[in-house]
PDB file of C-alpha atoms in Angstrom:
ATOM      1  CA  GLU A 869     -21.768 110.897 -43.287  1.00 86.00           C
ATOM      2  CA  PRO A 870     -24.736 112.238 -41.290  1.00 91.00           C
ATOM      3  CA  PRO A 871     -27.406 114.497 -42.796  1.00 93.00           C
ATOM      4  CA  THR A 872     -26.952 118.233 -42.297  1.00 93.00           C
ATOM      5  CA  PHE A 873     -29.170 121.286 -42.191  1.00 95.00           C
ATOM      6  CA  PRO A 874     -28.858 123.134 -45.536  1.00 94.00           C
ATOM      7  CA  GLY A 875     -26.938 126.297 -46.286  1.00 91.00           C
ATOM      8  CA  CYS A 876     -23.303 125.263 -45.903  1.00 89.00           C
ATOM      9  CA  ASP A 877     -22.653 123.753 -49.339  1.00 82.00           C
ATOM     10  CA  SER A 878     -19.670 126.009 -49.996  1.00 82.00           C
ATOM     11  CA  ILE A 879     -17.773 124.646 -46.964  1.00 79.00           C
ATOM     12  CA  LEU A 880     -15.806 121.521 -47.836  1.00 71.00           C
ATOM     13  CA  GLY A 881     -14.293 120.424 -44.512  1.00 69.00           C
ATOM     14  CA  GLY A 882     -16.402 117.858 -42.628  1.00 77.00           C
ATOM     15  CA  THR A 883     -16.082 119.380 -39.154  1.00 86.00           C
ATOM     16  CA  ALA A 884     -16.418 122.971 -40.375  1.00 88.00           C
ATOM     17  CA  ARG A 885     -19.448 122.058 -42.488  1.00 87.00           C
ATOM     18  CA  ARG A 886     -21.170 120.287 -39.574  1.00 89.00           C
ATOM     19  CA  LYS A 887     -20.498 123.266 -37.309  1.00 93.00           C
ATOM     20  CA  CYS A 888     -21.906 125.665 -39.923  1.00 94.00           C
ATOM     21  CA  ALA A 889     -25.009 123.461 -40.387  1.00 94.00           C
ATOM     22  CA  GLU A 890     -25.554 123.287 -36.620  1.00 94.00           C
ATOM     23  CA  GLU A 891     -25.333 127.086 -36.350  1.00 95.00           C
ATOM     24  CA  LYS A 892     -27.807 127.517 -39.230  1.00 96.00           C
ATOM     25  CA  MET A 893     -30.228 125.061 -37.627  1.00 96.00           C
ATOM     26  CA  LEU A 894     -30.005 126.808 -34.240  1.00 95.00           C
ATOM     27  CA  ALA A 895     -30.644 130.158 -35.950  1.00 96.00           C
ATOM     28  CA  PHE A 896     -33.647 128.647 -37.760  1.00 97.00           C
ATOM     29  CA  LEU A 897     -35.059 127.309 -34.489  1.00 95.00           C
ATOM     30  CA  ALA A 898     -34.503 130.622 -32.685  1.00 93.00           C
ATOM     31  CA  ASP A 899     -36.120 132.606 -35.520  1.00 96.00           C
ATOM     32  CA  ASN A 900     -39.162 130.350 -35.842  1.00 96.00           C
ATOM     33  CA  LEU A 901     -39.912 129.110 -32.325  1.00 94.00           C
ATOM     34  CA  VAL A 902     -43.175 130.556 -30.996  1.00 93.00           C
ATOM     35  CA  TYR A 903     -43.625 130.052 -27.277  1.00 89.00           C
ATOM     36  CA  PRO A 904     -47.132 128.815 -26.474  1.00 88.00           C
ATOM     37  CA  ASN A 905     -49.043 131.017 -24.011  1.00 88.00           C
ATOM     38  CA  SER A 906     -49.323 128.119 -21.582  1.00 84.00           C
ATOM     39  CA  VAL A 907     -45.524 127.948 -21.473  1.00 82.00           C
ATOM     40  CA  LEU A 908     -45.144 131.678 -20.938  1.00 82.00           C
ATOM     41  CA  PHE A 909     -47.792 131.962 -18.234  1.00 84.00           C
ATOM     42  CA  GLY A 910     -46.936 128.671 -16.558  1.00 82.00           C
ATOM     43  CA  LYS A 911     -43.209 129.414 -16.755  1.00 82.00           C
ATOM     44  CA  LEU A 912     -42.665 125.892 -18.068  1.00 86.00           C
ATOM     45  CA  GLU A 913     -39.145 125.038 -19.190  1.00 90.00           C
ATOM     46  CA  GLY A 914     -37.604 121.890 -20.569  1.00 93.00           C
ATOM     47  CA  THR A 915     -36.814 119.965 -23.723  1.00 96.00           C
ATOM     48  CA  VAL A 916     -38.966 118.157 -26.265  1.00 97.00           C
ATOM     49  CA  TYR A 917     -37.161 115.437 -28.220  1.00 98.00           C
ATOM     50  CA  VAL A 918     -38.308 115.003 -31.812  1.00 98.00           C
ATOM     51  CA  ARG A 919     -37.327 112.110 -34.073  1.00 98.00           C
ATOM     52  CA  PHE A 920     -37.625 112.250 -37.852  1.00 98.00           C
ATOM     53  CA  VAL A 921     -36.154 110.746 -40.997  1.00 98.00           C
ATOM     54  CA  VAL A 922     -34.179 112.667 -43.610  1.00 98.00           C
ATOM     55  CA  GLU A 923     -34.981 110.922 -46.876  1.00 98.00           C
ATOM     56  CA  THR A 924     -32.512 110.385 -49.726  1.00 97.00           C
ATOM     57  CA  ASP A 925     -33.814 113.557 -51.428  1.00 97.00           C
ATOM     58  CA  GLY A 926     -33.469 115.574 -48.200  1.00 96.00           C
ATOM     59  CA  CYS A 927     -37.157 115.859 -47.357  1.00 97.00           C
ATOM     60  CA  ILE A 928     -38.293 115.177 -43.795  1.00 98.00           C
ATOM     61  CA  SER A 929     -40.714 112.366 -42.952  1.00 98.00           C
ATOM     62  CA  GLY A 930     -41.847 110.264 -40.007  1.00 98.00           C
ATOM     63  CA  ILE A 931     -41.907 113.080 -37.448  1.00 98.00           C
ATOM     64  CA  GLU A 932     -42.647 111.887 -33.932  1.00 98.00           C
ATOM     65  CA  ILE A 933     -42.293 113.205 -30.403  1.00 98.00           C
ATOM     66  CA  VAL A 934     -39.983 110.909 -28.442  1.00 98.00           C
ATOM     67  CA  LYS A 935     -39.968 112.778 -25.138  1.00 97.00           C
ATOM     68  CA  SER A 936     -42.820 115.099 -24.290  1.00 96.00           C
ATOM     69  CA  LEU A 937     -42.842 118.268 -22.203  1.00 94.00           C
ATOM     70  CA  SER A 938     -46.463 119.398 -22.642  1.00 93.00           C
ATOM     71  CA  CYS A 939     -49.056 119.157 -25.403  1.00 94.00           C
ATOM     72  CA  ASP A 940     -48.444 122.758 -26.449  1.00 94.00           C
ATOM     73  CA  CYS A 941     -44.647 122.409 -26.461  1.00 95.00           C
ATOM     74  CA  ASP A 942     -44.879 119.118 -28.335  1.00 96.00           C
ATOM     75  CA  ARG A 943     -47.126 120.694 -30.963  1.00 96.00           C
ATOM     76  CA  GLU A 944     -44.713 123.610 -31.402  1.00 96.00           C
ATOM     77  CA  ALA A 945     -41.657 121.339 -31.714  1.00 97.00           C
ATOM     78  CA  TYR A 946     -43.523 119.238 -34.309  1.00 98.00           C
ATOM     79  CA  ARG A 947     -44.481 122.410 -36.214  1.00 98.00           C
ATOM     80  CA  LEU A 948     -40.852 123.567 -36.267  1.00 97.00           C
ATOM     81  CA  VAL A 949     -39.649 120.309 -37.809  1.00 98.00           C
ATOM     82  CA  GLU A 950     -42.448 120.433 -40.403  1.00 97.00           C
ATOM     83  CA  LEU A 951     -41.360 123.982 -41.260  1.00 97.00           C
ATOM     84  CA  MET A 952     -37.719 123.059 -41.856  1.00 97.00           C
ATOM     85  CA  PRO A 953     -36.343 123.161 -45.400  1.00 97.00           C
ATOM     86  CA  ASN A 954     -35.040 119.972 -46.994  1.00 97.00           C
ATOM     87  CA  TRP A 955     -31.770 118.827 -45.458  1.00 96.00           C
ATOM     88  CA  ASP A 956     -28.644 117.636 -47.189  1.00 93.00           C
ATOM     89  CA  PRO A 957     -29.151 113.859 -46.932  1.00 95.00           C
ATOM     90  CA  GLY A 958     -26.853 111.482 -45.120  1.00 93.00           C
ATOM     91  CA  LYS A 959     -24.493 109.448 -47.270  1.00 92.00           C
ATOM     92  CA  GLN A 960     -22.955 106.030 -47.068  1.00 94.00           C
ATOM     93  CA  ARG A 961     -20.021 105.424 -49.428  1.00 93.00           C
ATOM     94  CA  GLY A 962     -21.092 108.523 -51.369  1.00 90.00           C
ATOM     95  CA  THR A 963     -24.687 107.364 -51.894  1.00 96.00           C
ATOM     96  CA  PRO A 964     -27.591 109.232 -50.225  1.00 97.00           C
ATOM     97  CA  VAL A 965     -29.381 107.131 -47.577  1.00 97.00           C
ATOM     98  CA  ARG A 966     -32.418 107.540 -45.323  1.00 98.00           C
ATOM     99  CA  THR A 967     -31.186 108.678 -41.926  1.00 97.00           C
ATOM    100  CA  GLN A 968     -32.947 109.028 -38.596  1.00 98.00           C
ATOM    101  CA  VAL A 969     -32.318 112.241 -36.661  1.00 97.00           C
ATOM    102  CA  ASN A 970     -33.073 113.000 -33.005  1.00 97.00           C
ATOM    103  CA  LEU A 971     -33.480 116.708 -32.316  1.00 97.00           C
ATOM    104  CA  PRO A 972     -33.830 118.332 -28.881  1.00 97.00           C
ATOM    105  CA  VAL A 973     -35.996 121.466 -28.909  1.00 96.00           C
ATOM    106  CA  LYS A 974     -35.379 123.512 -25.751  1.00 93.00           C
ATOM    107  CA  PHE A 975     -37.975 125.761 -24.193  1.00 91.00           C
ATOM    108  CA  GLU A 976     -36.194 128.214 -21.909  1.00 86.00           C
ATOM    109  CA  LEU A 977     -37.528 131.510 -20.587  1.00 80.00           C
TER     110      LEU A 977
END
């Protein structure tokens, strides 16, 4: 069972819960993303790919940029992941496990 963004604990169905968690994460990203001035003025668009680990207690560690767009975009994507609340950890046979997550952060004007 993959880790999920928090806030959907009351939903029991696997698919419905994942969809809810995805919507909450997208809302979090939209609410917290700050476009760097260089992106706005340069009209730069694209995607930064961030990799991190959701630990067994849900905290995030090991944040790294896998695919860069620009220094400013990379810094902002990193900041967003650092800002995230603890996730619901991934589970294997009911036991929480460390799980790697790859997250695309899109910069679109």
